[in-house]
CSV table of C-alpha atoms in Angstrom, one decimal:
chain,number,residue,atom,x,y,z
A,5,MET,CA,-37.5,27.4,-24.9
A,6,GLU,CA,-37.9,30.2,-22.4
A,7,ALA,CA,-35.1,32.7,-22.5
A,8,ASP,CA,-35.1,33.4,-18.8
A,9,SER,CA,-33.6,31.7,-15.9
A,10,LYS,CA,-31.7,28.3,-16.5
A,11,PRO,CA,-32.4,25.6,-16.4
A,12,LYS,CA,-35.7,24.8,-17.0
A,13,LYS,CA,-35.0,22.2,-19.5
A,14,SER,CA,-35.2,20.1,-16.5
A,15,GLY,CA,-38.9,21.3,-15.8
A,16,ALA,CA,-37.5,23.6,-13.2
A,17,ARG,CA,-38.1,21.1,-10.3
A,18,LEU,CA,-38.7,22.6,-7.1
A,19,CYS,CA,-37.2,21.7,-3.8
A,20,CYS,CA,-39.3,19.2,-2.1
A,21,VAL,CA,-38.7,20.7,1.2
A,22,CYS,CA,-39.5,24.5,0.6
A,23,ASN,CA,-41.2,24.3,-2.6
A,24,GLN,CA,-39.9,27.6,-3.5
A,25,ASN,CA,-36.3,27.5,-4.8
A,26,ARG,CA,-35.0,25.4,-7.6
A,27,ALA,CA,-33.9,22.0,-6.6
A,28,ALA,CA,-30.0,21.9,-6.9
A,29,LEU,CA,-29.2,18.3,-6.0
A,30,LYS,CA,-30.8,14.8,-5.3
A,31,ARG,CA,-29.7,13.4,-2.1
A,32,PRO,CA,-28.6,9.8,-2.5
A,33,LYS,CA,-29.6,9.1,1.0
A,34,THR,CA,-33.4,9.8,0.5
A,35,LEU,CA,-33.5,10.5,-3.3
A,36,GLU,CA,-35.1,14.0,-2.3
A,37,GLN,CA,-34.7,16.8,-4.5
A,38,ILE,CA,-33.6,19.8,-2.7
A,39,CYS,CA,-32.3,23.2,-3.2
A,40,ARG,CA,-28.9,24.4,-1.7
A,41,GLU,CA,-30.4,26.1,1.3
A,42,CYS,CA,-32.6,23.2,2.5
A,43,PHE,CA,-29.7,21.2,1.9
A,44,TYR,CA,-27.3,23.1,3.9
A,45,ALA,CA,-30.1,22.8,6.7
A,46,VAL,CA,-30.7,19.1,6.5
A,47,PHE,CA,-27.1,18.2,6.1
A,48,GLU,CA,-26.2,20.0,9.3
A,49,GLU,CA,-29.1,19.2,11.2
A,50,GLU,CA,-28.8,15.5,10.6
A,51,ILE,CA,-25.2,15.7,11.8
A,52,HIS,CA,-26.3,17.7,14.9
A,53,GLN,CA,-28.6,14.7,15.6
A,54,VAL,CA,-26.2,12.1,15.2
A,55,ILE,CA,-23.9,13.8,17.6
A,56,LEU,CA,-26.7,14.2,20.2
A,57,GLU,CA,-28.1,10.8,19.8
A,58,ASN,CA,-24.7,9.0,19.9
A,59,GLN,CA,-23.7,11.4,22.9
A,60,LEU,CA,-20.3,12.1,21.1
A,61,PHE,CA,-19.4,15.1,23.2
A,62,LYS,CA,-19.8,16.9,26.3
A,63,PRO,CA,-19.7,20.2,27.3
A,64,GLY,CA,-15.9,21.5,28.2
A,65,ASP,CA,-14.6,18.7,25.9
A,66,ARG,CA,-11.2,19.3,24.1
A,67,ILE,CA,-11.8,17.9,20.6
A,68,ALA,CA,-8.9,17.2,18.1
A,69,ILE,CA,-10.2,17.0,14.4
A,70,GLY,CA,-8.0,14.8,12.5
A,71,ALA,CA,-7.3,17.1,9.5
A,72,SER,CA,-5.6,16.1,6.3
A,73,GLY,CA,-6.6,19.1,4.3
A,74,GLY,CA,-9.1,16.8,2.3
A,75,LYS,CA,-12.5,17.2,1.6
A,76,ASP,CA,-13.9,15.1,4.7
A,77,SER,CA,-11.9,16.6,7.3
A,78,THR,CA,-12.2,20.1,6.0
A,79,VAL,CA,-16.1,19.7,6.0
A,80,LEU,CA,-15.8,18.2,9.5
A,81,ALA,CA,-13.9,21.3,10.7
A,82,TYR,CA,-16.3,23.6,9.3
A,83,VAL,CA,-19.5,22.0,10.4
A,84,LEU,CA,-18.4,21.1,13.8
A,85,SER,CA,-17.2,24.8,14.4
A,86,GLU,CA,-20.5,25.9,13.2
A,87,LEU,CA,-22.6,23.5,15.2
A,88,ASN,CA,-20.4,24.2,18.5
A,89,ARG,CA,-21.5,27.7,17.9
A,90,ARG,CA,-24.9,27.5,16.9
A,91,HIS,CA,-26.0,24.6,19.6
A,92,ASN,CA,-23.6,25.7,22.3
A,93,TYR,CA,-21.7,22.4,22.5
A,94,GLY,CA,-19.4,24.1,24.7
A,95,LEU,CA,-16.4,22.4,23.0
A,96,ASP,CA,-12.7,23.5,22.4
A,97,LEU,CA,-11.9,22.5,18.8
A,98,PHE,CA,-8.4,21.9,17.5
A,99,LEU,CA,-7.1,20.8,14.2
A,100,LEU,CA,-4.5,17.8,14.3
A,101,SER,CA,-2.5,16.9,11.2
A,102,VAL,CA,-0.1,14.0,10.4
A,103,ASP,CA,2.7,14.7,8.2
A,104,GLU,CA,3.6,11.3,6.7
A,105,GLY,CA,6.3,12.8,4.7
A,106,ILE,CA,5.1,12.0,1.2
A,107,THR,CA,6.3,14.7,-1.1
A,108,GLY,CA,4.0,16.1,-3.5
A,109,TYR,CA,1.2,14.9,-1.6
A,110,ARG,CA,1.2,15.6,2.0
A,111,ASP,CA,3.2,18.8,2.0
A,112,ASP,CA,0.5,20.2,-0.3
A,113,SER,CA,-2.2,19.0,1.7
A,114,LEU,CA,-0.6,20.5,5.0
A,115,GLU,CA,-0.8,23.9,3.3
A,116,THR,CA,-4.3,23.3,2.9
A,117,VAL,CA,-4.7,22.6,6.7
A,118,LYS,CA,-2.7,25.8,7.5
A,119,ARG,CA,-5.3,27.8,5.5
A,120,ASN,CA,-8.0,26.1,7.2
A,121,GLU,CA,-6.3,27.2,10.7
A,122,LEU,CA,-6.7,30.8,9.6
A,123,GLN,CA,-10.1,30.4,7.9
A,124,TYR,CA,-11.8,28.6,10.7
A,125,GLY,CA,-9.9,30.0,13.7
A,126,LEU,CA,-9.0,26.6,14.9
A,127,PRO,CA,-5.6,26.0,16.4
A,128,LEU,CA,-3.4,23.6,14.3
A,129,LYS,CA,-0.9,20.9,15.7
A,130,ILE,CA,1.1,19.0,13.1
A,131,VAL,CA,2.9,15.7,14.1
A,132,SER,CA,5.6,13.9,11.9
A,133,TYR,CA,6.4,10.4,11.2
A,134,LYS,CA,10.1,11.7,11.1
A,135,ASP,CA,9.9,13.2,14.5
A,136,LEU,CA,7.9,10.2,15.8
A,137,TYR,CA,9.5,7.3,14.2
A,138,GLY,CA,12.6,8.4,12.2
A,139,TRP,CA,11.3,7.6,9.0
A,140,THR,CA,9.2,9.4,6.5
A,141,MET,CA,6.8,7.5,4.0
A,142,ASP,CA,9.1,8.1,1.2
A,143,GLU,CA,12.0,6.6,3.0
A,144,ILE,CA,9.9,3.6,3.8
A,145,VAL,CA,8.7,3.0,0.3
A,146,LYS,CA,12.2,3.4,-1.0
A,147,MET,CA,13.1,0.6,1.5
A,148,ILE,CA,10.0,-1.9,1.2
A,149,GLY,CA,9.0,-1.3,-2.3
A,150,LEU,CA,5.5,-0.4,-3.5
A,151,LYS,CA,3.5,-3.2,-1.8
A,152,ASN,CA,2.3,-3.0,1.7
A,153,ASN,CA,3.0,0.7,2.2
A,154,CYS,CA,-0.5,1.4,3.3
A,155,THR,CA,0.0,-1.1,6.1
A,156,PHE,CA,2.9,0.9,7.3
A,157,CYS,CA,1.2,4.2,6.8
A,158,GLY,CA,-2.2,3.1,8.4
A,159,VAL,CA,-0.5,1.7,11.5
A,160,PHE,CA,1.8,4.6,11.9
A,161,ARG,CA,-0.9,7.1,11.5
A,162,ARG,CA,-3.2,5.7,14.0
A,163,GLN,CA,-0.4,6.0,16.6
A,164,ALA,CA,0.5,9.3,15.4
A,165,LEU,CA,-2.9,10.7,15.8
A,166,ASP,CA,-2.9,9.4,19.6
A,167,ARG,CA,0.4,10.9,20.1
A,168,GLY,CA,-0.7,14.4,18.6
A,169,ALA,CA,-3.9,14.2,20.6
A,170,ALA,CA,-1.9,13.7,23.8
A,171,LEU,CA,0.2,16.5,23.2
A,172,LEU,CA,-2.8,18.6,22.9
A,173,LYS,CA,-4.3,17.2,26.1
A,174,VAL,CA,-7.6,16.4,24.1
A,175,ASP,CA,-10.5,14.4,25.4
A,176,LYS,CA,-11.2,12.8,21.9
A,177,VAL,CA,-10.3,12.8,18.4
A,178,ALA,CA,-13.0,13.4,15.6
A,179,THR,CA,-12.3,12.0,12.3
A,180,GLY,CA,-14.0,12.5,9.0
A,181,HIS,CA,-14.8,9.0,7.9
A,182,ASN,CA,-17.9,9.2,6.0
A,183,ALA,CA,-20.7,6.5,5.2
A,184,ASP,CA,-19.1,5.4,2.1
A,185,ASP,CA,-15.7,4.7,4.0
A,186,ILE,CA,-17.2,2.6,6.5
A,187,ALA,CA,-19.3,0.7,4.1
A,188,GLU,CA,-16.0,0.0,2.2
A,189,THR,CA,-14.6,-1.1,5.6
A,190,VAL,CA,-17.2,-3.5,6.3
A,191,LEU,CA,-16.8,-5.2,2.9
A,192,LEU,CA,-13.0,-5.1,3.1
A,193,ASN,CA,-13.1,-6.9,6.5
A,194,ILE,CA,-15.4,-9.4,5.0
A,195,LEU,CA,-13.4,-10.0,2.1
A,196,ARG,CA,-10.4,-10.8,4.3
A,197,GLY,CA,-12.1,-12.5,7.1
A,198,ASP,CA,-10.9,-10.1,9.6
A,199,ILE,CA,-13.6,-10.8,12.3
A,200,ALA,CA,-12.0,-8.7,14.9
A,201,ARG,CA,-11.9,-5.7,12.8
A,202,LEU,CA,-15.7,-6.3,11.5
A,203,SER,CA,-16.9,-6.4,14.9
A,204,ARG,CA,-15.4,-2.9,15.7
A,205,CYS,CA,-15.5,-1.0,12.3
A,206,THR,CA,-18.9,0.2,12.5
A,207,SER,CA,-18.8,1.7,15.9
A,208,ILE,CA,-19.3,5.6,16.1
A,209,ILE,CA,-16.9,5.9,19.0
A,210,THR,CA,-13.9,3.5,19.1
A,211,GLY,CA,-10.9,3.1,21.5
A,212,GLU,CA,-12.8,4.0,24.7
A,213,ASP,CA,-10.4,1.7,26.4
A,214,GLY,CA,-7.4,3.1,24.9
A,215,PRO,CA,-5.5,6.1,25.3
A,216,ILE,CA,-7.9,8.7,23.6
A,217,PRO,CA,-11.3,7.6,22.2
A,218,ARG,CA,-12.1,8.5,18.7
A,219,CYS,CA,-15.5,9.5,17.1
A,220,LYS,CA,-16.9,9.6,13.5
A,221,PRO,CA,-19.7,12.2,13.3
A,222,PHE,CA,-20.0,11.7,9.6
A,223,LYS,CA,-20.7,7.9,9.9
A,224,TYR,CA,-24.3,8.4,8.2
A,225,THR,CA,-23.1,11.1,5.8
A,226,TYR,CA,-22.6,10.5,2.0
A,227,GLU,CA,-19.4,11.3,0.6
A,228,LYS,CA,-21.5,12.8,-2.3
A,229,GLU,CA,-23.0,15.2,0.0
A,230,ILE,CA,-20.0,16.2,1.6
A,231,VAL,CA,-18.5,17.0,-1.6
A,232,MET,CA,-21.6,19.0,-2.5
A,233,TYR,CA,-21.6,20.8,0.5
A,234,ALA,CA,-18.1,21.7,0.2
A,235,TYR,CA,-18.6,23.0,-3.5
A,236,PHE,CA,-21.8,24.9,-3.0
A,237,LYS,CA,-20.1,26.5,0.0
A,238,LYS,CA,-17.1,27.0,-1.7
A,239,LEU,CA,-14.8,25.4,1.2
A,240,ASP,CA,-11.0,25.4,0.4
A,241,TYR,CA,-9.9,21.5,0.2
A,242,PHE,CA,-6.9,19.4,-1.3
A,243,SER,CA,-8.0,16.7,-3.7
A,244,THR,CA,-5.3,14.5,-4.9
A,245,GLU,CA,-4.9,10.7,-4.4
A,246,CYS,CA,-2.0,9.6,-2.4
A,247,ILE,CA,0.7,8.6,-5.0
A,248,TYR,CA,1.2,5.0,-3.1
A,249,SER,CA,-2.5,4.4,-3.1
A,250,PRO,CA,-3.2,2.6,-6.5
A,251,ASN,CA,-2.0,-0.6,-4.9
A,252,ALA,CA,-4.3,-0.4,-2.0
A,253,TYR,CA,-6.6,-3.3,-1.7
A,254,ARG,CA,-9.3,-1.1,-0.5
A,255,GLY,CA,-9.7,0.4,-4.1
A,256,PHE,CA,-11.7,-2.9,-5.0
A,257,ALA,CA,-14.2,-2.4,-2.3
A,258,ARG,CA,-14.3,1.3,-3.2
A,259,GLU,CA,-15.0,0.5,-6.9
A,260,PHE,CA,-17.7,-2.0,-5.8
A,261,ILE,CA,-19.3,0.6,-3.5
A,262,LYS,CA,-19.5,3.0,-6.0
A,263,ASP,CA,-21.1,0.8,-8.6
A,264,LEU,CA,-23.5,-0.2,-6.1
A,265,GLU,CA,-24.5,3.4,-5.1
A,266,ARG,CA,-25.2,3.9,-8.8
A,267,ILE,CA,-28.1,1.4,-9.0
A,268,ARG,CA,-29.1,1.7,-5.4
A,269,PRO,CA,-27.8,4.5,-3.3
A,270,ARG,CA,-29.3,3.3,-0.1
A,271,ALA,CA,-27.0,0.2,-0.2
A,272,ILE,CA,-24.1,2.2,1.5
A,273,LEU,CA,-26.3,2.8,4.8
A,274,ASP,CA,-27.5,-0.7,4.7
A,275,ILE,CA,-24.2,-2.2,4.5
A,276,ILE,CA,-23.3,-0.1,7.7
A,277,LYS,CA,-26.6,-1.6,9.3
A,278,SER,CA,-25.8,-5.0,8.5
A,279,GLY,CA,-22.1,-4.3,10.0
A,280,GLU,CA,-23.7,-3.1,13.1
A,281,ASP,CA,-26.0,-5.8,13.5
A,282,PHE,CA,-23.1,-8.6,12.9
A,283,ARG,CA,-22.9,-10.7,16.0
A,284,ILE,CA,-19.9,-13.1,16.0
A,285,SER,CA,-20.3,-16.8,17.1
A,286,THR,CA,-19.2,-17.6,20.4
A,287,THR,CA,-17.0,-20.2,19.1
A,288,THR,CA,-15.0,-17.8,17.2
A,289,LYS,CA,-11.6,-17.3,18.7
A,290,MET,CA,-11.0,-13.6,19.0
A,291,PRO,CA,-7.6,-11.8,20.1
A,292,GLU,CA,-7.6,-10.5,23.5
A,293,GLN,CA,-6.4,-6.8,24.2
A,294,GLY,CA,-3.2,-6.2,26.2
A,295,THR,CA,-0.4,-3.6,25.9
A,296,CYS,CA,2.9,-3.7,23.8
A,297,GLU,CA,5.9,-4.6,25.8
A,298,ARG,CA,7.9,-2.2,24.0
A,299,CYS,CA,6.0,1.0,24.0
A,300,GLY,CA,2.8,0.5,26.0
A,301,TYR,CA,0.4,1.1,23.3
A,302,ILE,CA,-2.7,-1.2,23.2
A,303,SER,CA,-2.0,-4.4,21.4
A,304,SER,CA,-3.4,-7.9,20.8
A,305,GLN,CA,0.1,-9.3,20.5
A,306,LYS,CA,3.3,-8.9,22.8
A,307,TRP,CA,4.5,-6.1,20.5
A,308,CYS,CA,2.2,-3.6,18.9
A,309,LYS,CA,2.1,-3.7,15.0
A,310,ALA,CA,3.8,-0.3,14.7
A,311,CYS,CA,6.9,-1.7,16.8
A,312,VAL,CA,7.1,-4.9,14.8
A,313,LEU,CA,7.1,-2.8,11.5
A,314,LEU,CA,9.8,-0.3,13.0
A,315,GLU,CA,11.9,-3.0,14.0
A,316,GLY,CA,11.6,-4.4,10.9
A,317,LEU,CA,12.6,-1.0,9.0
A,318,ASN,CA,15.7,-0.5,11.5
A,319,ARG,CA,16.9,-4.0,10.9
A,320,GLY,CA,16.5,-3.8,7.3
A,321,LEU,CA,13.7,-6.4,7.1
A,322,PRO,CA,10.9,-5.1,5.2
A,323,LYS,CA,8.7,-8.0,5.6
A,324,LEU,CA,8.6,-8.0,9.3
A,325,GLY,CA,5.0,-7.8,10.2
A,326,ILE,CA,3.8,-8.4,6.9
A,327,GLY,CA,1.8,-11.3,6.0
A,328,ARG,CA,0.5,-14.4,7.8
A,329,THR,CA,3.6,-15.9,8.9
A,330,GLN,CA,5.2,-13.3,11.0
A,331,GLY,CA,7.4,-13.2,13.9
A,332,LEU,CA,10.5,-11.6,15.6
A,333,ASN,CA,11.8,-15.2,16.1
A,334,SER,CA,13.0,-16.1,19.7
A,335,ASP,CA,13.5,-12.9,21.3
A,336,GLY,CA,10.6,-11.6,19.7
A,337,LYS,CA,7.4,-12.0,20.3
A,338,LYS,CA,4.7,-12.7,17.9
A,339,ASP,CA,3.1,-16.0,18.8
A,340,ARG,CA,0.7,-17.1,16.1
A,341,LYS,CA,-2.7,-18.0,17.5
A,342,ARG,CA,-3.7,-20.5,15.1
A,343,ASP,CA,-5.8,-23.4,15.4
A,344,SER,CA,-6.7,-25.7,12.6
A,345,ARG,CA,-10.0,-24.0,11.9
A,346,THR,CA,-9.4,-20.3,12.1
A,347,PRO,CA,-6.6,-18.5,10.4
A,348,SER,CA,-4.7,-16.0,12.4
A,349,ILE,CA,-6.8,-13.1,12.7
A,350,GLU,CA,-4.2,-10.7,14.0
A,351,SER,CA,-2.0,-11.2,10.8
A,352,LYS,CA,-4.3,-9.1,8.6
A,353,GLN,CA,-2.5,-6.6,6.7
A,354,CYS,CA,-4.1,-3.5,5.0
A,355,GLY,CA,-3.2,-2.4,1.5
A,356,SER,CA,-1.8,-5.6,0.2
A,357,LEU,CA,-2.7,-7.5,-3.0
A,358,GLU,CA,-1.5,-10.6,-1.4
A,359,PHE,CA,-4.4,-12.9,-0.3
B,26,MET,CA,-22.0,25.2,-29.0
B,27,HIS,CA,-20.0,27.3,-26.6
B,28,LEU,CA,-19.7,25.7,-23.2
B,29,THR,CA,-17.5,26.2,-20.0
B,30,LEU,CA,-16.2,23.0,-18.3
B,31,GLU,CA,-14.6,22.8,-14.9
B,32,PHE,CA,-12.7,19.8,-13.6
B,33,GLY,CA,-12.2,19.5,-10.0
B,34,GLY,CA,-11.3,17.0,-7.2
B,35,GLY,CA,-8.3,15.9,-9.1
B,36,LEU,CA,-9.6,15.4,-12.4
B,37,GLU,CA,-7.8,18.5,-13.5
B,38,LEU,CA,-4.7,16.3,-13.7
B,39,LEU,CA,-6.3,14.3,-16.5
B,40,CYS,CA,-6.5,17.6,-18.4
B,41,LYS,CA,-2.9,18.9,-18.0
B,42,SER,CA,-3.8,20.3,-15.0
B,43,VAL,CA,-6.2,22.8,-16.4
B,44,LYS,CA,-9.3,23.4,-14.3
B,45,PHE,CA,-11.5,25.5,-16.5
B,46,HIS,CA,-12.0,24.9,-20.1
B,47,ASN,CA,-14.0,27.1,-22.6
B,48,VAL,CA,-14.9,24.9,-25.4
B,49,ASN,CA,-16.9,24.8,-28.6
B,50,VAL,CA,-18.6,21.7,-29.2
B,51,ASP,CA,-20.0,20.4,-32.4
B,52,LEU,CA,-23.3,19.0,-32.4
B,53,PRO,CA,-23.5,15.4,-33.5
B,54,LYS,CA,-24.2,14.7,-37.3
B,55,GLY,CA,-28.0,15.1,-37.9
B,56,ALA,CA,-28.6,16.1,-34.3
B,57,ASP,CA,-30.3,19.4,-33.1
B,58,LYS,CA,-29.5,18.8,-29.6
B,59,LEU,CA,-26.3,18.2,-27.6
B,60,SER,CA,-26.9,15.8,-24.8
B,61,MET,CA,-24.2,15.0,-21.9
B,62,ARG,CA,-23.9,11.8,-23.5
B,63,ASP,CA,-22.3,13.4,-26.5
B,64,LEU,CA,-20.5,16.0,-24.4
B,65,LEU,CA,-18.7,13.0,-22.4
B,66,ALA,CA,-17.7,11.5,-25.7
B,67,TRP,CA,-16.3,14.6,-26.9
B,68,VAL,CA,-14.6,15.4,-23.7
B,69,ARG,CA,-12.9,12.0,-23.6
B,70,THR,CA,-11.6,12.5,-27.2
B,71,ASN,CA,-10.4,16.1,-26.8
B,72,LEU,CA,-9.7,17.2,-23.5
B,73,ILE,CA,-8.5,14.0,-21.5
B,74,LYS,CA,-4.9,13.6,-22.0
B,75,GLU,CA,-4.2,10.7,-19.9
B,76,ARG,CA,-5.8,7.8,-17.9
B,77,PRO,CA,-9.4,8.0,-19.4
B,78,GLU,CA,-10.5,5.4,-17.1
B,79,MET,CA,-10.3,7.8,-14.2
B,80,PHE,CA,-12.9,9.9,-15.8
B,81,MET,CA,-15.3,7.7,-17.6
B,82,LYS,CA,-16.6,4.0,-17.5
B,83,GLY,CA,-18.4,2.8,-20.5
B,84,GLU,CA,-20.4,5.7,-21.8
B,85,SER,CA,-20.8,7.7,-18.5
B,86,VAL,CA,-18.6,9.2,-15.8
B,87,ARG,CA,-16.7,6.8,-13.6
B,88,PRO,CA,-18.9,6.2,-10.6
B,89,GLY,CA,-17.8,8.5,-7.9
B,90,VAL,CA,-17.4,11.6,-10.2
B,91,LEU,CA,-20.2,14.3,-9.7
B,92,VAL,CA,-21.5,16.0,-12.4
B,93,LEU,CA,-23.2,19.5,-12.3
B,94,VAL,CA,-24.9,21.5,-15.1
B,95,ASN,CA,-25.4,25.1,-14.3
B,96,ASP,CA,-24.7,24.2,-10.5
B,97,CYS,CA,-27.5,21.6,-10.5
B,98,ASP,CA,-26.9,17.8,-10.0
B,99,TRP,CA,-27.4,16.1,-13.4
B,100,GLU,CA,-29.4,13.3,-11.5
B,101,LEU,CA,-32.1,15.8,-11.8
B,102,SER,CA,-31.9,16.5,-15.4
B,103,GLY,CA,-31.7,12.9,-16.6
B,104,GLN,CA,-27.8,12.2,-16.2
B,105,LEU,CA,-26.8,11.4,-19.8
B,106,ASP,CA,-29.9,12.5,-21.5
B,107,THR,CA,-29.8,16.0,-20.2
B,108,THR,CA,-29.7,18.4,-22.8
B,109,LEU,CA,-27.1,21.1,-23.0
B,110,GLU,CA,-27.7,24.7,-24.2
B,111,GLU,CA,-25.3,27.6,-25.3
B,112,LYS,CA,-23.3,29.0,-22.6
B,113,ASP,CA,-24.1,26.2,-20.2
B,114,VAL,CA,-21.4,25.4,-17.4
B,115,VAL,CA,-20.7,21.8,-16.7
B,116,VAL,CA,-18.7,20.9,-13.6
B,117,PHE,CA,-17.1,17.3,-13.0
B,118,ILE,CA,-15.9,16.8,-9.5
B,119,SER,CA,-14.1,13.6,-8.3
B,120,THR,CA,-14.9,12.2,-5.0
B,121,LEU,CA,-12.3,9.6,-5.3
B,122,HIS,CA,-9.5,10.8,-3.1
B,123,GLY,CA,-8.5,10.8,0.5
B,124,GLY,CA,-10.6,12.9,2.8
């Protein structure tokens, strides 16, 4: 064996793009063997193309990047900053963080976002569940136990992001959801028969009819590549699983996607494509969108999910808004749109192991 | 064989929150090479102090854990069949957490 540069044991594979440098990774998207420099270039260029082709931004837009301190949002902040500069998008970028009040998890990751604020020079705004709703996730879990936490958190977080975005007066919110996430969501919605969400979950821009539209620039970006990019570039991110997540239903979809990726990496993008091309039968009953009577947020029911859940918390009824038979009784407002064929679509819960 | 191992993406929690480990791994009996397959088994026995199912599945790493040998994706060098040499640096990064 030669005693010179490593690792020639692999036969010193060369990058298939530049043919000069040693290949550092194999792209799951294309199975190409590529060196670091070429990887950075193609990673950034592909995201730039996604932004252009889907017209995600326009010059002068104020954009809030949903930043948790995790791998996706950190890389998103870094790349968007860079592309904004390089290609003159003309955007005003901000970091927007949500503090759910999960001790040992969120307080640590917020430290990371504060560092990101300095490292990338992007102003940061933090909104907290405590301020918005009067409850931290820790307090909520104490009340409702370890099931259905993700339902509360997910619903509250979506609204929290909108509130934060409104405070920042931004035009759009960009989140770091990656291809793996979206493929998981497609599967999750199929597994639960959530047709309404299935029809929306692959859209790269969502909520255009709501307060603030959102977009997912990483829709076609593989999680593996995001992590490799962050690793090679030595980007600072926080990486611990939420302490309440082991009970989340999404875990099953994630495990399946990861197993699939091993056998056929292309499956992730193909699932997204399938999700994009689904067409809902015209005879399927879909919920109509209106506004919440209590807070004005968009809702397919008389009260939005967040209001129902909050009502449950404040009245000491942790099951309110969870499960198929929901309701606030007579003063309340959750009519169940049921017909004998289709189970109530709006009663879907996230993160629950109940079927 | 002396190797440097690094655990990231939350995996360090399985090794008592220690990210870097300088280890000395014995070659398997009768073998003249150390493969990643051998190293993984060694790591599971000697370094992983809790929840081994977070690190490994079967004889390989759990899907979602990236492996780099000397800063190169192990998919380029044959994954489990990758042979290791003295002073190699192996990095394990989990991607299985919030983004």
